Coordinates of C-alpha atoms in Angstrom, one line a residue:
Chain A
X11 CA 12.0 33.3 43.6
X12 CA 12.8 29.6 43.6
X13 CA 15.8 28.4 41.6
X14 CA 13.6 26.4 39.3
X15 CA 11.6 29.6 38.4
X16 CA 14.8 31.6 37.7
X17 CA 15.6 29.5 34.6
X18 CA 12.1 29.3 33.3
X19 CA 13.0 31.4 30.3
X20 CA 15.9 29.1 29.4
X21 CA 14.1 26.1 27.8
X22 CA 11.7 28.2 25.5
X23 CA 14.7 30.3 24.4
X24 CA 16.8 27.3 23.5
X25 CA 13.9 25.8 21.7
X26 CA 13.3 29.0 19.7
X27 CA 17.0 29.4 18.8
X28 CA 17.2 25.8 17.6
X29 CA 14.0 26.2 15.5
X30 CA 15.3 29.4 13.9
X31 CA 18.7 27.7 13.2
X32 CA 17.0 24.7 11.6
X33 CA 14.9 27.0 9.5
X34 CA 18.0 29.0 8.5
X35 CA 19.8 25.9 7.5
X36 CA 16.9 24.5 5.5
X37 CA 16.6 27.7 3.5
X38 CA 20.3 28.0 2.7
X39 CA 20.8 27.4 -1.1
X40 CA 17.0 27.1 -1.6
X41 CA 17.2 30.0 -4.0
X42 CA 13.9 31.3 -2.5
X43 CA 14.3 35.0 -3.1
X44 CA 11.6 37.6 -2.6
X45 CA 11.8 38.4 -6.3
X46 CA 11.1 34.8 -7.2
X47 CA 8.1 34.6 -4.8
X48 CA 6.7 37.8 -6.2
X49 CA 7.0 36.5 -9.8
X50 CA 5.5 33.2 -8.7
X51 CA 2.7 35.0 -7.0
X52 CA 1.9 37.1 -10.0
X53 CA 1.9 34.0 -12.2
X54 CA -0.3 32.3 -9.6
X55 CA -2.9 35.0 -9.8
X56 CA -2.9 34.7 -13.6
X57 CA -3.4 30.9 -13.3
X58 CA -6.2 31.3 -10.7
X59 CA -7.9 33.7 -13.1
X60 CA -7.6 31.1 -15.9
X61 CA -8.9 28.4 -13.5
X62 CA -12.0 30.5 -12.7
X63 CA -13.0 30.4 -16.4
X64 CA -13.7 26.7 -16.0
X65 CA -13.9 24.6 -19.1
X66 CA -16.5 22.0 -18.2
X67 CA -16.1 20.1 -21.5
X68 CA -13.5 18.0 -19.7
X69 CA -16.1 16.4 -17.4
X70 CA -16.6 13.1 -19.3
X71 CA -12.9 12.4 -19.5
X72 CA -12.5 13.5 -15.9
X73 CA -15.2 11.1 -14.8
X74 CA -13.4 8.3 -16.7
X75 CA -10.1 9.1 -15.0
X76 CA -11.5 9.4 -11.5
X77 CA -13.3 6.1 -12.0
X78 CA -10.1 4.4 -13.0
X79 CA -8.3 5.9 -9.9
X80 CA -11.0 4.5 -7.6
X81 CA -10.8 1.1 -9.3
X82 CA -7.0 1.1 -8.9
X83 CA -7.3 2.0 -5.3
X84 CA -10.0 -0.7 -4.6
X85 CA -8.1 -3.5 -6.3
X86 CA -4.8 -2.4 -4.7
X87 CA -6.4 -2.4 -1.3
X88 CA -7.9 -5.9 -1.7
X89 CA -4.6 -7.2 -2.9
X90 CA -2.8 -5.7 0.1
X91 CA -5.6 -6.8 2.5
X92 CA -5.0 -10.4 1.4
X93 CA -1.2 -10.4 1.0
X94 CA -0.7 -8.6 4.4
X95 CA -2.3 -11.5 6.3
X96 CA 0.8 -13.8 6.3
X97 CA 3.1 -10.8 7.0
X98 CA 0.9 -9.7 9.9
X99 CA 0.8 -13.2 11.4
X100 CA 4.6 -13.4 11.0
X101 CA 5.2 -10.1 12.7
X102 CA 2.7 -10.7 15.6
X103 CA 4.6 -11.5 18.8
X104 CA 2.1 -14.0 20.2
X105 CA 1.6 -16.3 17.2
X106 CA 4.6 -18.0 15.8
X107 CA 6.3 -18.9 19.1
X108 CA 9.7 -18.7 17.4
X109 CA 11.9 -15.9 18.9
X110 CA 13.4 -14.2 15.8
X111 CA 10.3 -14.4 13.5
X112 CA 8.4 -11.3 14.8
X113 CA 11.4 -9.1 14.5
X114 CA 12.0 -10.4 10.9
X115 CA 8.4 -9.8 10.1
X116 CA 8.5 -6.3 11.4
X117 CA 11.7 -5.6 9.4
X118 CA 10.1 -6.9 6.2
X119 CA 7.1 -4.7 6.7
X120 CA 9.3 -1.6 7.3
X121 CA 11.3 -2.5 4.3
X122 CA 8.2 -2.8 2.1
X123 CA 6.9 0.6 3.4
X124 CA 10.2 2.2 2.4
X125 CA 9.2 1.9 -1.3
X126 CA 6.7 4.7 -2.0
X127 CA 3.9 3.9 -4.5
X128 CA 5.4 6.2 -7.1
X129 CA 8.8 4.5 -7.1
X130 CA 7.1 1.1 -7.3
X131 CA 4.9 2.4 -10.1
X132 CA 7.9 3.6 -12.1
X133 CA 9.7 0.3 -11.6
X134 CA 6.6 -1.8 -12.5
X135 CA 6.0 0.3 -15.6
X136 CA 9.6 -0.5 -16.7
X137 CA 9.0 -4.2 -16.0
X138 CA 5.4 -4.7 -17.2
X139 CA 4.6 -1.7 -19.4
X140 CA 2.5 1.4 -18.6
X141 CA -1.1 1.3 -17.5
X142 CA -3.5 0.7 -14.6
X143 CA -2.1 -2.8 -13.8
X144 CA 1.2 -1.3 -12.8
X145 CA -0.7 1.2 -10.6
X146 CA -2.7 -1.6 -8.9
X147 CA 0.5 -3.5 -8.1
X148 CA 2.2 -0.4 -6.8
X149 CA -0.6 0.5 -4.5
X150 CA -1.2 -3.1 -3.5
X151 CA 2.4 -3.9 -2.6
X152 CA 3.2 -0.5 -0.8
X153 CA 0.0 -0.9 1.3
X154 CA 1.2 -4.3 2.6
X155 CA 3.7 -2.4 4.8
X156 CA 1.1 -0.5 6.8
X157 CA -1.7 -3.1 6.7
X158 CA 0.7 -5.8 7.9
X159 CA 1.8 -3.6 10.8
X160 CA -1.8 -2.9 11.8
X161 CA -2.8 -6.6 11.5
X162 CA 0.2 -7.6 13.7
X163 CA -0.7 -5.1 16.4
X164 CA -4.3 -6.2 16.4
X165 CA -3.4 -9.9 16.6
X166 CA -1.1 -9.1 19.5
X167 CA -4.1 -7.9 21.5
X168 CA -6.3 -10.9 20.7
X169 CA -8.0 -12.7 23.6
X170 CA -5.7 -15.4 25.0
X171 CA -8.5 -17.5 26.4
X172 CA -9.8 -18.6 23.0
X173 CA -6.3 -19.5 21.8
X174 CA -5.6 -21.6 24.9
X175 CA -8.9 -23.3 24.8
X176 CA -8.4 -24.4 21.2
X177 CA -4.8 -25.4 21.8
X178 CA -5.9 -27.5 24.7
X179 CA -8.3 -29.5 22.5
X180 CA -5.3 -30.3 20.3
X181 CA -6.0 -27.9 17.4
X182 CA -3.2 -27.2 15.0
X183 CA -1.8 -23.6 14.7
X184 CA -3.8 -23.2 11.4
X185 CA -7.0 -24.3 13.2
X186 CA -6.3 -21.9 16.1
X187 CA -5.8 -19.1 13.6
X188 CA -9.0 -19.9 11.8
X189 CA -11.3 -20.4 14.8
X190 CA -9.8 -18.3 17.6
X191 CA -8.2 -15.4 15.9
X192 CA -10.1 -14.7 12.6
X193 CA -13.6 -14.2 14.2
X194 CA -12.2 -11.7 16.7
X195 CA -10.0 -9.6 14.3
X196 CA -12.1 -9.7 11.1
X197 CA -14.2 -6.5 11.8
X198 CA -11.0 -4.6 12.7
X199 CA -9.2 -5.9 9.6
X200 CA -12.0 -4.7 7.4
X201 CA -11.8 -1.3 9.2
X202 CA -8.1 -1.1 8.5
X203 CA -8.7 -1.9 4.8
X204 CA -11.3 0.8 4.5
X205 CA -8.9 3.3 6.1
X206 CA -6.2 2.2 3.7
X207 CA -8.6 2.6 0.8
X208 CA -8.9 6.3 1.7
X209 CA -5.2 6.7 1.5
X210 CA -5.0 4.6 -1.7
X211 CA -7.5 6.8 -3.5
X212 CA -5.3 9.8 -2.9
X213 CA -2.3 7.8 -4.1
X214 CA -4.1 6.6 -7.2
X215 CA -4.9 10.1 -8.2
X216 CA -1.1 10.8 -8.4
X217 CA 0.0 7.6 -10.1
X218 CA -1.0 8.9 -13.6
X219 CA 1.8 11.5 -13.3
X220 CA 4.3 8.7 -13.9
X221 CA 2.1 6.8 -16.4
X222 CA 0.4 4.3 -14.1
X223 CA -3.3 5.1 -15.0
X224 CA -6.0 7.1 -13.3
X225 CA -6.9 10.8 -13.2
X226 CA -3.2 11.8 -12.9
X227 CA -2.7 10.9 -16.6
X228 CA -5.3 13.5 -17.7
X229 CA -4.0 16.0 -15.2
X230 CA -0.4 15.6 -16.5
X231 CA -1.6 16.0 -20.1
X232 CA -3.5 19.2 -19.3
X233 CA -0.6 20.6 -17.2
X234 CA 1.9 20.1 -20.1
X235 CA -0.5 21.9 -22.3
X236 CA -0.9 24.7 -19.8
X237 CA -4.7 24.3 -19.9
X238 CA -5.5 25.7 -16.5
X239 CA -9.2 26.1 -17.4
X240 CA -9.5 22.4 -17.3
X241 CA -7.0 21.8 -14.5
X242 CA -9.2 23.7 -12.1
X243 CA -12.2 21.4 -13.0
X244 CA -10.0 18.3 -12.5
X245 CA -8.7 19.5 -9.2
X246 CA -12.3 20.2 -8.0
X247 CA -13.3 16.6 -9.2
X248 CA -10.4 15.1 -7.2
X249 CA -11.3 17.1 -4.1
X250 CA -15.0 16.1 -4.3
X251 CA -14.2 12.4 -4.9
X252 CA -11.7 12.2 -2.1
X253 CA -14.0 14.1 0.3
X254 CA -17.0 11.9 -0.5
X255 CA -15.0 8.6 -0.1
X256 CA -13.4 9.9 3.2
X257 CA -16.9 10.7 4.5
X258 CA -18.5 7.3 3.6
X259 CA -15.5 5.3 4.7
X260 CA -15.6 7.1 8.1
X261 CA -19.3 6.3 8.5
X262 CA -18.7 2.6 7.6
X263 CA -15.8 2.3 9.9
X264 CA -17.9 3.8 12.8
X265 CA -20.4 1.0 12.1
X266 CA -17.7 -1.7 12.2
X267 CA -16.2 -0.5 15.5
Chain B
X20 CA -48.4 -30.7 30.1
X21 CA -47.3 -27.0 29.7
X22 CA -46.8 -26.7 33.5
X23 CA -44.4 -29.6 33.7
X24 CA -41.5 -28.1 35.8
X25 CA -39.0 -30.5 34.5
X26 CA -39.8 -29.5 31.0
X27 CA -39.5 -25.8 31.4
X28 CA -36.3 -26.0 33.5
X29 CA -34.4 -27.8 30.7
X30 CA -31.9 -25.3 29.2
X31 CA -33.0 -24.5 25.7
X32 CA -30.6 -23.6 22.8
X33 CA -30.8 -20.0 21.7
X34 CA -32.7 -19.6 18.4
X35 CA -30.4 -19.8 15.4
X36 CA -29.3 -16.3 14.3
X37 CA -31.2 -14.9 11.3
X38 CA -29.4 -15.2 8.0
X39 CA -27.4 -12.0 7.6
X40 CA -29.0 -10.8 4.3
X41 CA -27.7 -7.3 4.7
X42 CA -24.1 -8.4 5.1
X43 CA -24.2 -10.7 2.1
X44 CA -25.8 -8.0 0.0
X45 CA -23.0 -5.6 0.8
X46 CA -20.4 -8.3 0.1
X47 CA -22.1 -9.0 -3.2
X48 CA -22.0 -5.4 -4.3
X49 CA -18.4 -5.0 -3.3
X50 CA -17.4 -8.2 -5.1
X51 CA -19.3 -7.1 -8.2
X52 CA -17.5 -3.7 -8.1
X53 CA -14.1 -5.4 -7.7
X54 CA -14.8 -7.8 -10.6
X55 CA -15.9 -5.0 -12.9
X56 CA -12.7 -3.0 -11.9
X57 CA -10.5 -5.9 -12.5
X58 CA -12.0 -6.4 -16.0
X59 CA -11.7 -2.7 -16.9
X60 CA -8.1 -2.3 -15.6
X61 CA -6.8 -5.6 -17.1
X62 CA -6.0 -7.2 -13.8
X63 CA -6.3 -11.0 -14.1
X64 CA -4.5 -14.2 -13.0
X65 CA -2.6 -14.3 -16.3
X66 CA -1.2 -10.8 -15.7
X67 CA -0.1 -11.8 -12.2
X68 CA 1.4 -15.1 -13.3
X69 CA 3.4 -13.3 -16.0
X70 CA 4.1 -10.2 -13.9
X71 CA 5.4 -11.5 -10.6
X72 CA 8.5 -13.4 -12.0
X73 CA 9.4 -10.3 -13.9
X74 CA 9.1 -8.1 -10.8
X75 CA 11.3 -10.6 -8.9
X76 CA 13.9 -10.4 -11.6
X77 CA 13.7 -6.6 -11.6
X78 CA 14.2 -6.3 -7.9
X79 CA 17.0 -8.9 -8.1
X80 CA 18.9 -6.6 -10.5
X81 CA 18.9 -3.8 -7.9
X82 CA 21.1 -5.8 -5.5
X83 CA 24.9 -5.5 -5.9
X84 CA 26.8 -8.4 -7.4
X85 CA 30.6 -8.9 -8.0
X86 CA 30.3 -8.0 -11.7
X87 CA 27.8 -5.3 -11.1
X88 CA 28.7 -3.5 -7.8
X89 CA 26.9 -0.4 -6.5
X90 CA 28.6 2.7 -7.9
X91 CA 30.0 4.1 -4.6
X92 CA 31.6 7.1 -6.4
X93 CA 27.9 8.2 -6.9
X94 CA 27.5 8.6 -3.1
X95 CA 28.6 12.3 -2.8
X96 CA 25.8 13.3 -5.3
X97 CA 23.3 11.2 -3.4
X98 CA 24.4 12.8 -0.2
X99 CA 23.9 16.3 -1.6
X100 CA 20.5 15.4 -2.9
X101 CA 19.5 13.7 0.3
X102 CA 20.4 16.9 2.3
X103 CA 18.3 18.9 -0.1
X104 CA 15.4 16.4 0.6
X105 CA 15.8 16.8 4.3
X106 CA 16.0 20.6 4.0
X107 CA 12.7 20.6 2.0
X108 CA 11.0 18.5 4.7
X109 CA 12.5 20.5 7.6
X110 CA 11.6 23.9 6.2
X111 CA 8.1 22.8 5.3
X112 CA 7.6 21.3 8.7
X113 CA 8.6 24.4 10.6
X114 CA 6.7 26.9 8.5
X115 CA 3.6 24.7 8.2
X116 CA 3.5 24.1 12.0
X117 CA 4.1 27.8 12.7
X118 CA 1.1 28.7 10.5
X119 CA -1.0 25.9 12.0
X120 CA -0.5 27.1 15.6
X121 CA -2.4 30.4 15.5
X122 CA -5.0 28.8 13.2
X123 CA -5.7 26.0 15.7
X124 CA -5.6 28.2 18.8
X125 CA -8.2 30.5 17.3
X126 CA -10.3 27.9 15.5
X127 CA -10.8 25.2 18.1
X128 CA -14.4 24.8 19.3
X129 CA -13.8 25.9 22.9
X130 CA -11.7 29.0 21.9
X131 CA -13.3 30.2 18.6
X132 CA -15.1 33.5 18.7
X133 CA -18.3 31.9 17.4
X134 CA -19.8 28.8 15.9
X135 CA -19.3 30.2 12.3
X136 CA -15.6 30.8 12.9
X137 CA -15.3 27.2 14.1
X138 CA -17.3 25.8 11.1
X139 CA -15.4 27.9 8.6
X140 CA -12.0 26.9 10.1
X141 CA -12.9 23.2 10.1
X142 CA -14.3 23.3 6.6
X143 CA -11.1 25.0 5.4
X144 CA -8.9 22.4 7.1
X145 CA -10.9 19.5 5.6
X146 CA -10.5 21.1 2.1
X147 CA -6.8 21.5 2.5
X148 CA -6.3 17.9 3.7
X149 CA -8.2 16.4 0.7
X150 CA -5.6 17.7 -1.9
X151 CA -2.9 15.1 -2.4
X152 CA 0.5 16.6 -1.7
X153 CA 2.0 15.4 -5.0
X154 CA -0.8 16.8 -7.1
X155 CA -0.2 20.2 -5.4
X156 CA 3.6 19.8 -5.9
X157 CA 3.2 19.1 -9.7
X158 CA 1.0 22.2 -10.1
X159 CA 3.3 24.3 -8.0
X160 CA 6.3 23.2 -10.1
X161 CA 4.4 24.6 -13.1
X162 CA 4.0 27.9 -11.3
X163 CA 7.3 28.4 -9.4
X164 CA 9.5 26.4 -11.8
X165 CA 11.2 23.0 -11.4
X166 CA 13.0 22.8 -8.1
X167 CA 12.8 22.5 -4.4
X168 CA 10.7 25.6 -3.9
X169 CA 7.6 23.9 -5.3
X170 CA 8.1 20.9 -3.1
X171 CA 8.7 23.1 0.0
X172 CA 5.4 25.0 -0.6
X173 CA 3.4 21.8 -1.3
X174 CA 4.7 20.2 1.9
X175 CA 4.1 23.4 3.9
X176 CA 0.4 23.2 2.9
X177 CA 0.3 19.5 3.8
X178 CA 2.0 20.2 7.2
X179 CA -0.4 23.0 7.9
X180 CA -3.4 20.8 7.2
X181 CA -2.4 17.9 9.4
X182 CA -0.8 19.8 12.3
X183 CA -3.7 22.3 12.5
X184 CA -6.3 19.4 12.5
X185 CA -4.5 17.3 15.2
X186 CA -3.9 20.4 17.4
X187 CA -7.5 21.5 17.1
X188 CA -8.6 18.1 18.2
X189 CA -6.2 18.3 21.2
X190 CA -7.2 21.8 22.2
X191 CA -10.8 20.7 22.3
X192 CA -10.0 18.2 25.1
X193 CA -8.0 20.5 27.4
X194 CA -8.9 21.4 31.0
X195 CA -11.3 24.4 30.9
X196 CA -10.2 25.6 34.3
X197 CA -7.3 27.9 33.3
X198 CA -9.4 29.4 30.5
X199 CA -12.2 30.2 32.9
X200 CA -9.6 31.8 35.3
X201 CA -8.2 34.0 32.5
X202 CA -11.7 35.0 31.5
X203 CA -12.6 35.8 35.2
X204 CA -9.5 37.9 35.5
X205 CA -10.7 40.0 32.6
X206 CA -8.5 38.3 30.0
X207 CA -9.4 38.8 26.3
X208 CA -10.0 36.2 23.6
X209 CA -6.3 36.3 22.6
X210 CA -5.0 36.1 26.2
X211 CA -7.2 33.1 26.7
X212 CA -5.5 31.3 23.8
X213 CA -2.0 32.4 24.7
X214 CA -1.9 32.0 28.5
X215 CA -4.5 29.3 29.2
X216 CA -4.6 27.0 26.1
X217 CA -1.1 27.2 24.6
X218 CA 0.8 26.0 27.7
X219 CA -1.4 23.0 27.9
X220 CA -0.9 21.9 24.3
X221 CA 2.8 22.9 23.8
X222 CA 4.2 19.4 24.1
X223 CA 1.5 18.0 21.8
X224 CA 2.2 20.7 19.3
X225 CA 5.9 19.7 19.3
X226 CA 5.0 16.1 18.9
X227 CA 2.7 16.8 16.0
X228 CA 5.3 18.9 14.2
X229 CA 7.9 16.1 14.6
X230 CA 5.3 13.6 13.2
X231 CA 4.7 15.9 10.3
X232 CA 8.5 16.0 9.7
X233 CA 8.7 12.2 9.6
X234 CA 5.9 12.1 7.0
X235 CA 7.4 15.0 5.1
X236 CA 10.8 13.2 4.8
X237 CA 9.2 10.2 3.2
X238 CA 7.1 12.5 0.9
X239 CA 10.1 14.7 0.0
X240 CA 12.0 11.6 -1.2
X241 CA 9.5 11.3 -4.1
X242 CA 8.8 15.0 -4.9
X243 CA 11.6 14.9 -7.5
X244 CA 9.5 12.5 -9.6
X245 CA 7.1 15.4 -10.3
X246 CA 9.9 18.0 -10.6
X247 CA 9.7 19.4 -7.1
X248 CA 13.3 18.9 -5.9
X249 CA 15.2 16.3 -3.8
X250 CA 16.6 12.9 -4.4
X251 CA 13.5 11.7 -6.4
X252 CA 14.8 13.4 -9.6
X253 CA 18.0 11.3 -9.6
X254 CA 16.0 8.2 -8.8
X255 CA 13.7 8.7 -11.7
X256 CA 16.6 9.4 -14.0
X257 CA 18.4 6.3 -12.9
X258 CA 15.2 4.2 -13.4
X259 CA 14.5 5.5 -16.9
X260 CA 18.1 4.9 -17.9
X261 CA 17.8 1.4 -16.5
X262 CA 20.9 1.9 -14.3
X263 CA 19.9 -0.8 -11.9
X264 CA 22.9 -0.6 -9.6
X265 CA 22.5 3.1 -9.2
X266 CA 18.7 2.7 -8.5
X267 CA 19.6 0.0 -5.8
X268 CA 22.1 2.3 -4.2
X269 CA 19.8 5.3 -4.0
X270 CA 16.9 3.3 -2.6
X271 CA 19.2 1.7 0.0
X272 CA 20.7 4.9 1.2
X273 CA 17.4 6.7 1.3
X274 CA 15.9 3.8 3.2
X275 CA 18.6 4.0 5.9
X276 CA 18.3 7.8 6.2
X277 CA 14.5 7.7 6.5
X278 CA 14.8 4.9 9.1
X279 CA 17.3 6.9 11.2
X280 CA 15.1 10.0 11.1
X281 CA 12.0 8.0 11.9
X282 CA 13.6 6.2 14.8
X283 CA 15.1 9.4 16.3
X284 CA 11.8 11.4 15.9
X285 CA 9.7 8.6 17.3
X286 CA 12.0 8.4 20.3
X287 CA 11.8 12.1 20.8
X288 CA 8.0 12.1 20.5
X289 CA 7.7 9.3 23.1
X290 CA 9.6 11.5 25.6
X291 CA 7.4 14.5 24.9
X292 CA 3.9 13.2 25.5

């Protein structure tokens, strides 16, 4: 037996012990007792029974809410797709030519990403009043973080030849951006926006829980009333909508690639 | 005339590209949908012009000033709640990943007992991944009561969905050699998964679990907004009481903690794969 083989058991064991210790720590003062799980399970089975007696009369209102969620996601995505362009250009290492600018741009994007949609939504509702507009802004501003990062990474891999050729003719940085970079990156930028739209539809279904419009408003109302017969239908509607949008977005992105 | 060599040798310009009708039609439909959405949701220039200065003012108030400093005596409570947030994310990541491992090992295309097992498994995973985690959390909070248990369960489901999917995809690309060897040696379906597939994907599995943990920490920070435990409950309370300096402090500390965990986990992942 070689010495390396003799200690083969060591790494998996250390790994297992660490995992169990981490699990133990995370469950300390969680108040997750067996009793509570059994009670919850019993309640859950009652709720599932109620859900199975679906009340379809909610359908018109549900359609309205889902439509609003999709609209919020679409507008938020467009807002982010536009606002992310300057951030992406700033954060790209090959564009500005000034040393500290890309690092600053990346920090700004990370900073924006640190504010989740829901937090932004609550803050915007306080500042602008409840409704879909607060939701659009929350989705739009949060999405800048990820879109800007993807934009920057794409700009960094852009073909150098076109940039050099234009620079050699005496083009200004704005002209270089317009004629050498935009045509190359545009299909990918559209693809990023479509991907972000998928994520934003999910986010927009949740926004209503804090008063920022969409299907979440209806879901919250039904939940407070304990109307599980309609909640089941709403949940189904959310799953179908997200599933369909995911599917079509993936197909469109495959065409763009 | 047609046979003039000088004439035919002259390089000719390519024909102008046909007008991209299809592209413009799609753009038109998208634009019409956006216009209609903007009208229905009340998004317009007026709203932006009035809204943005107010937003700037709002965020300005979150920063500490000499007459309105951050309430540092609030830090112990933030610390306690942030630890709860991390515990929720960690517990959910471990249990969710542990559940995902056997599911992926037995459901991947090259290991599954039959095509129907594979299709059923993939369909189930797609279904699980369409449910937004916060929707699940708010419903589970109604079942299990307000508190971290609802958040833990919601994120466990989320972790299971994403880790199982990524792992399935990875298993489908592994080297078939070891699996054939196990089969040739008379190994069973289970032995193939355990001795041929698992060793090949163990580092990827760890990396996906770590990735899920990063996402979960971010998600757990907002679970409290729907009553599912963690720092989010304090944040919501501070926002609704318009306690700006407290809001600023919570967001700042949470940002730092998320950044540290992200950086550490990304570094760890880069060493794994």
